[in-house]
Amino acid sequence: VALIITVIVFMIVPQIALNFDAIAGRISTYLDEIVTQIDAWIEGTGLFPQFEGLREILKMQNITATLTGFLSNAASFLSQLGLQLIEAIVNLLIGAFLAVHILYHKELIAASVKRTTLSICSFRIYRWLSDLLHYADRTFGQFIVGKLFDSLIVGLLSFILFALIGIPYYPLISAVICIASIIPAFGYII
């Protein structure tokens, strides 16, 4: 299902980007046609004599050039932003799929790695690598849990302190502080 959605998104988004560029390229023609229709309507009805010659009053060439440039830049920016957003979503979905797949088949993968390692190395080297990896897993796991606990404490303290001081948007600010404090060394600076 995710593959089908990904394929559909990758087919649709470039077409939308091309359509934005095409509309931005033709905007001056559309604006000229709109002003011509308004001029014809004003001259035909005679209701607003002060607006006759609307094209001259508005100096349409300058407005058209400005709007064309703006819409072209906006369309380009929006298409790039949309493509980057879709790329981020696809990467997130692929990462989530791989994480679930690896966790689901953890025992099978571990057995395959053990068989492959034992076929390449002796049992003594395998045991040493296994002990080293278990030590690293335990050390990094404890570090991550400790860092998360530390960040939670910092976030709660900032929440309570900012609430007592009366800083506006204190829940948002304390949540940003809590998340930023997860980053070692630079999180507190951010």
CSV table of C-alpha atoms in Angstrom, one decimal:
chain,number,residue,atom,x,y,z
A,1,VAL,CA,0.0,0.0,0.0
A,2,ALA,CA,2.8,2.4,0.9
A,3,LEU,CA,4.6,1.6,-2.4
A,4,ILE,CA,1.4,2.3,-4.4
A,5,ILE,CA,1.0,5.7,-2.5
A,6,THR,CA,4.6,6.5,-3.1
A,7,VAL,CA,4.4,5.8,-6.8
A,8,ILE,CA,1.2,7.8,-7.1
A,9,VAL,CA,2.8,10.8,-5.2
A,10,PHE,CA,5.9,10.6,-7.4
A,11,MET,CA,3.7,10.7,-10.5
A,12,ILE,CA,1.4,13.6,-9.4
A,13,VAL,CA,3.8,16.0,-7.7
A,14,PRO,CA,6.0,16.7,-10.7
A,15,GLN,CA,2.9,17.3,-12.8
A,16,ILE,CA,1.7,19.8,-10.2
A,17,ALA,CA,5.0,21.6,-10.3
A,18,LEU,CA,4.9,21.8,-14.1
A,19,ASN,CA,1.4,23.2,-13.9
A,20,PHE,CA,2.5,25.9,-11.5
A,21,ASP,CA,5.3,26.9,-13.8
A,22,ALA,CA,2.9,26.9,-16.8
A,23,ILE,CA,0.4,29.1,-14.9
A,24,ALA,CA,3.2,31.5,-13.8
A,25,GLY,CA,4.3,31.7,-17.5
A,26,ARG,CA,0.9,32.6,-18.7
A,27,ILE,CA,-0.2,34.9,-15.9
A,28,SER,CA,0.5,38.1,-17.9
A,29,THR,CA,-1.8,36.9,-20.7
A,30,TYR,CA,-4.5,36.1,-18.1
A,31,LEU,CA,-4.2,39.5,-16.4
A,32,ASP,CA,-4.3,41.3,-19.8
A,33,GLU,CA,-7.4,39.4,-20.7
A,34,ILE,CA,-9.1,40.3,-17.3
A,35,VAL,CA,-8.2,44.0,-17.7
A,36,THR,CA,-9.5,44.0,-21.3
A,37,GLN,CA,-12.8,42.4,-20.1
A,38,ILE,CA,-13.2,44.9,-17.3
A,39,ASP,CA,-12.4,47.8,-19.7
A,40,ALA,CA,-15.0,46.5,-22.2
A,41,TRP,CA,-17.6,46.1,-19.4
A,42,ILE,CA,-17.0,49.6,-18.0
A,43,GLU,CA,-17.2,51.2,-21.5
A,44,GLY,CA,-20.3,49.1,-22.4
A,45,THR,CA,-22.2,49.9,-19.3
A,46,GLY,CA,-21.1,53.4,-18.7
A,47,LEU,CA,-21.6,52.9,-14.9
A,48,PHE,CA,-18.1,53.9,-13.8
A,49,PRO,CA,-16.9,56.7,-16.1
A,50,GLN,CA,-14.0,57.5,-13.7
A,51,PHE,CA,-12.6,54.0,-14.3
A,52,GLU,CA,-12.5,54.2,-18.1
A,53,GLY,CA,-9.0,53.4,-19.4
A,54,LEU,CA,-8.3,51.1,-16.5
A,55,ARG,CA,-5.2,49.8,-18.2
A,56,GLU,CA,-3.6,53.2,-18.3
A,57,ILE,CA,-4.6,54.0,-14.7
A,58,LEU,CA,-3.0,50.8,-13.4
A,59,LYS,CA,0.0,50.9,-15.6
A,60,MET,CA,-0.6,47.3,-16.3
A,61,GLN,CA,2.8,46.5,-17.8
A,62,ASN,CA,4.5,47.1,-14.5
A,63,ILE,CA,1.9,45.3,-12.4
A,64,THR,CA,1.9,42.4,-14.9
A,65,ALA,CA,5.7,42.1,-14.8
A,66,THR,CA,5.8,42.3,-11.0
A,67,LEU,CA,3.0,39.8,-10.5
A,68,THR,CA,4.5,37.4,-13.1
A,69,GLY,CA,7.9,37.5,-11.3
A,70,PHE,CA,6.3,37.0,-7.9
A,71,LEU,CA,4.0,34.2,-9.0
A,72,SER,CA,6.9,32.5,-10.9
A,73,ASN,CA,9.1,32.7,-7.8
A,74,ALA,CA,6.2,31.6,-5.5
A,75,ALA,CA,5.4,28.6,-7.8
A,76,SER,CA,9.0,27.6,-7.9
A,77,PHE,CA,9.3,27.8,-4.2
A,78,LEU,CA,6.1,26.0,-3.5
A,79,SER,CA,7.0,23.2,-5.9
A,80,GLN,CA,10.4,22.7,-4.3
A,81,LEU,CA,8.9,22.8,-0.9
A,82,GLY,CA,6.3,20.3,-1.9
A,83,LEU,CA,8.9,18.0,-3.3
A,84,GLN,CA,11.0,18.3,-0.2
A,85,LEU,CA,8.0,17.6,2.0
A,86,ILE,CA,7.1,14.5,0.0
A,87,GLU,CA,10.7,13.3,0.0
A,88,ALA,CA,10.8,13.7,3.8
A,89,ILE,CA,7.5,11.8,4.2
A,90,VAL,CA,8.8,9.0,1.9
A,91,ASN,CA,12.0,8.7,3.9
A,92,LEU,CA,10.0,8.6,7.1
A,93,LEU,CA,7.8,5.9,5.8
A,94,ILE,CA,10.7,3.8,4.5
A,95,GLY,CA,12.5,4.2,7.9
A,96,ALA,CA,9.4,3.2,9.8
A,97,PHE,CA,8.9,0.2,7.5
A,98,LEU,CA,12.5,-0.9,7.9
A,99,ALA,CA,12.5,-0.4,11.7
A,100,VAL,CA,9.3,-2.5,12.0
A,101,HIS,CA,10.7,-5.2,9.7
A,102,ILE,CA,14.0,-5.4,11.5
A,103,LEU,CA,12.3,-5.6,14.9
A,104,TYR,CA,9.8,-8.2,13.7
A,105,HIS,CA,12.6,-10.4,12.4
A,106,LYS,CA,15.2,-9.6,15.1
A,107,GLU,CA,15.8,-13.2,16.1
A,108,LEU,CA,16.2,-14.4,12.5
A,109,ILE,CA,18.6,-11.6,11.7
A,110,ALA,CA,20.6,-12.3,14.9
A,111,ALA,CA,20.9,-16.0,14.0
A,112,SER,CA,22.0,-15.1,10.4
A,113,VAL,CA,24.6,-12.7,11.7
A,114,LYS,CA,25.8,-15.3,14.2
A,115,ARG,CA,26.1,-18.0,11.5
A,116,THR,CA,27.9,-15.6,9.2
A,117,THR,CA,30.3,-14.4,11.9
A,118,LEU,CA,31.1,-18.0,13.0
A,119,SER,CA,31.8,-19.0,9.4
A,120,ILE,CA,34.3,-16.1,9.0
A,121,CYS,CA,35.9,-16.0,12.5
A,122,SER,CA,36.8,-18.5,15.2
A,123,PHE,CA,34.5,-19.1,18.2
A,124,ARG,CA,37.0,-17.1,20.4
A,125,ILE,CA,36.8,-14.0,18.2
A,126,TYR,CA,33.1,-14.4,17.9
A,127,ARG,CA,32.7,-14.5,21.7
A,128,TRP,CA,35.0,-11.4,22.0
A,129,LEU,CA,32.9,-9.5,19.4
A,130,SER,CA,29.7,-10.6,21.0
A,131,ASP,CA,30.9,-9.4,24.4
A,132,LEU,CA,32.1,-6.1,22.9
A,133,LEU,CA,28.7,-5.5,21.2
A,134,HIS,CA,26.7,-6.3,24.3
A,135,TYR,CA,28.9,-3.9,26.3
A,136,ALA,CA,28.4,-1.2,23.7
A,137,ASP,CA,24.7,-1.8,23.6
A,138,ARG,CA,24.4,-1.6,27.4
A,139,THR,CA,26.5,1.5,27.6
A,140,PHE,CA,24.8,3.4,24.8
A,141,GLY,CA,21.3,2.3,26.0
A,142,GLN,CA,22.0,3.6,29.5
A,143,PHE,CA,23.3,6.8,28.1
A,144,ILE,CA,20.2,7.4,26.0
A,145,VAL,CA,17.8,6.6,28.8
A,146,GLY,CA,19.8,8.9,31.1
A,147,LYS,CA,19.8,11.7,28.5
A,148,LEU,CA,16.0,11.3,28.0
A,149,PHE,CA,15.4,11.4,31.8
A,150,ASP,CA,17.7,14.5,32.1
A,151,SER,CA,15.8,16.2,29.3
A,152,LEU,CA,12.5,15.4,30.9
A,153,ILE,CA,13.6,16.9,34.2
A,154,VAL,CA,14.9,20.1,32.5
A,155,GLY,CA,11.6,20.4,30.5
A,156,LEU,CA,9.5,20.0,33.7
A,157,LEU,CA,11.6,22.4,35.7
A,158,SER,CA,11.4,25.0,32.9
A,159,PHE,CA,7.6,24.4,32.6
A,160,ILE,CA,7.1,25.0,36.3
A,161,LEU,CA,9.5,28.0,36.4
A,162,PHE,CA,8.1,29.7,33.3
A,163,ALA,CA,4.5,29.2,34.6
A,164,LEU,CA,5.4,30.8,37.9
A,165,ILE,CA,7.1,33.7,36.3
A,166,GLY,CA,4.2,34.2,33.8
A,167,ILE,CA,6.1,33.9,30.5
A,168,PRO,CA,3.7,33.8,27.6
A,169,TYR,CA,3.6,30.5,25.6
A,170,TYR,CA,5.5,28.7,28.5
A,171,PRO,CA,4.3,25.2,27.5
A,172,LEU,CA,5.6,25.7,24.0
A,173,ILE,CA,8.9,27.2,25.1
A,174,SER,CA,9.5,24.4,27.7
A,175,ALA,CA,8.7,21.7,25.2
A,176,VAL,CA,11.3,23.2,22.8
A,177,ILE,CA,13.8,23.4,25.7
A,178,CYS,CA,13.0,19.7,26.6
A,179,ILE,CA,13.5,18.5,23.0
A,180,ALA,CA,16.6,20.7,22.4
A,181,SER,CA,18.3,19.5,25.6
A,182,ILE,CA,18.4,15.9,24.2
A,183,ILE,CA,21.2,17.1,21.8
A,184,PRO,CA,24.5,16.7,23.7
A,185,ALA,CA,26.5,19.8,24.4
A,186,PHE,CA,24.7,22.1,21.9
A,187,GLY,CA,21.1,21.5,23.0
A,188,TYR,CA,21.3,23.8,26.0
A,189,ILE,CA,22.8,26.6,23.8
A,190,ILE,CA,19.9,26.2,21.3
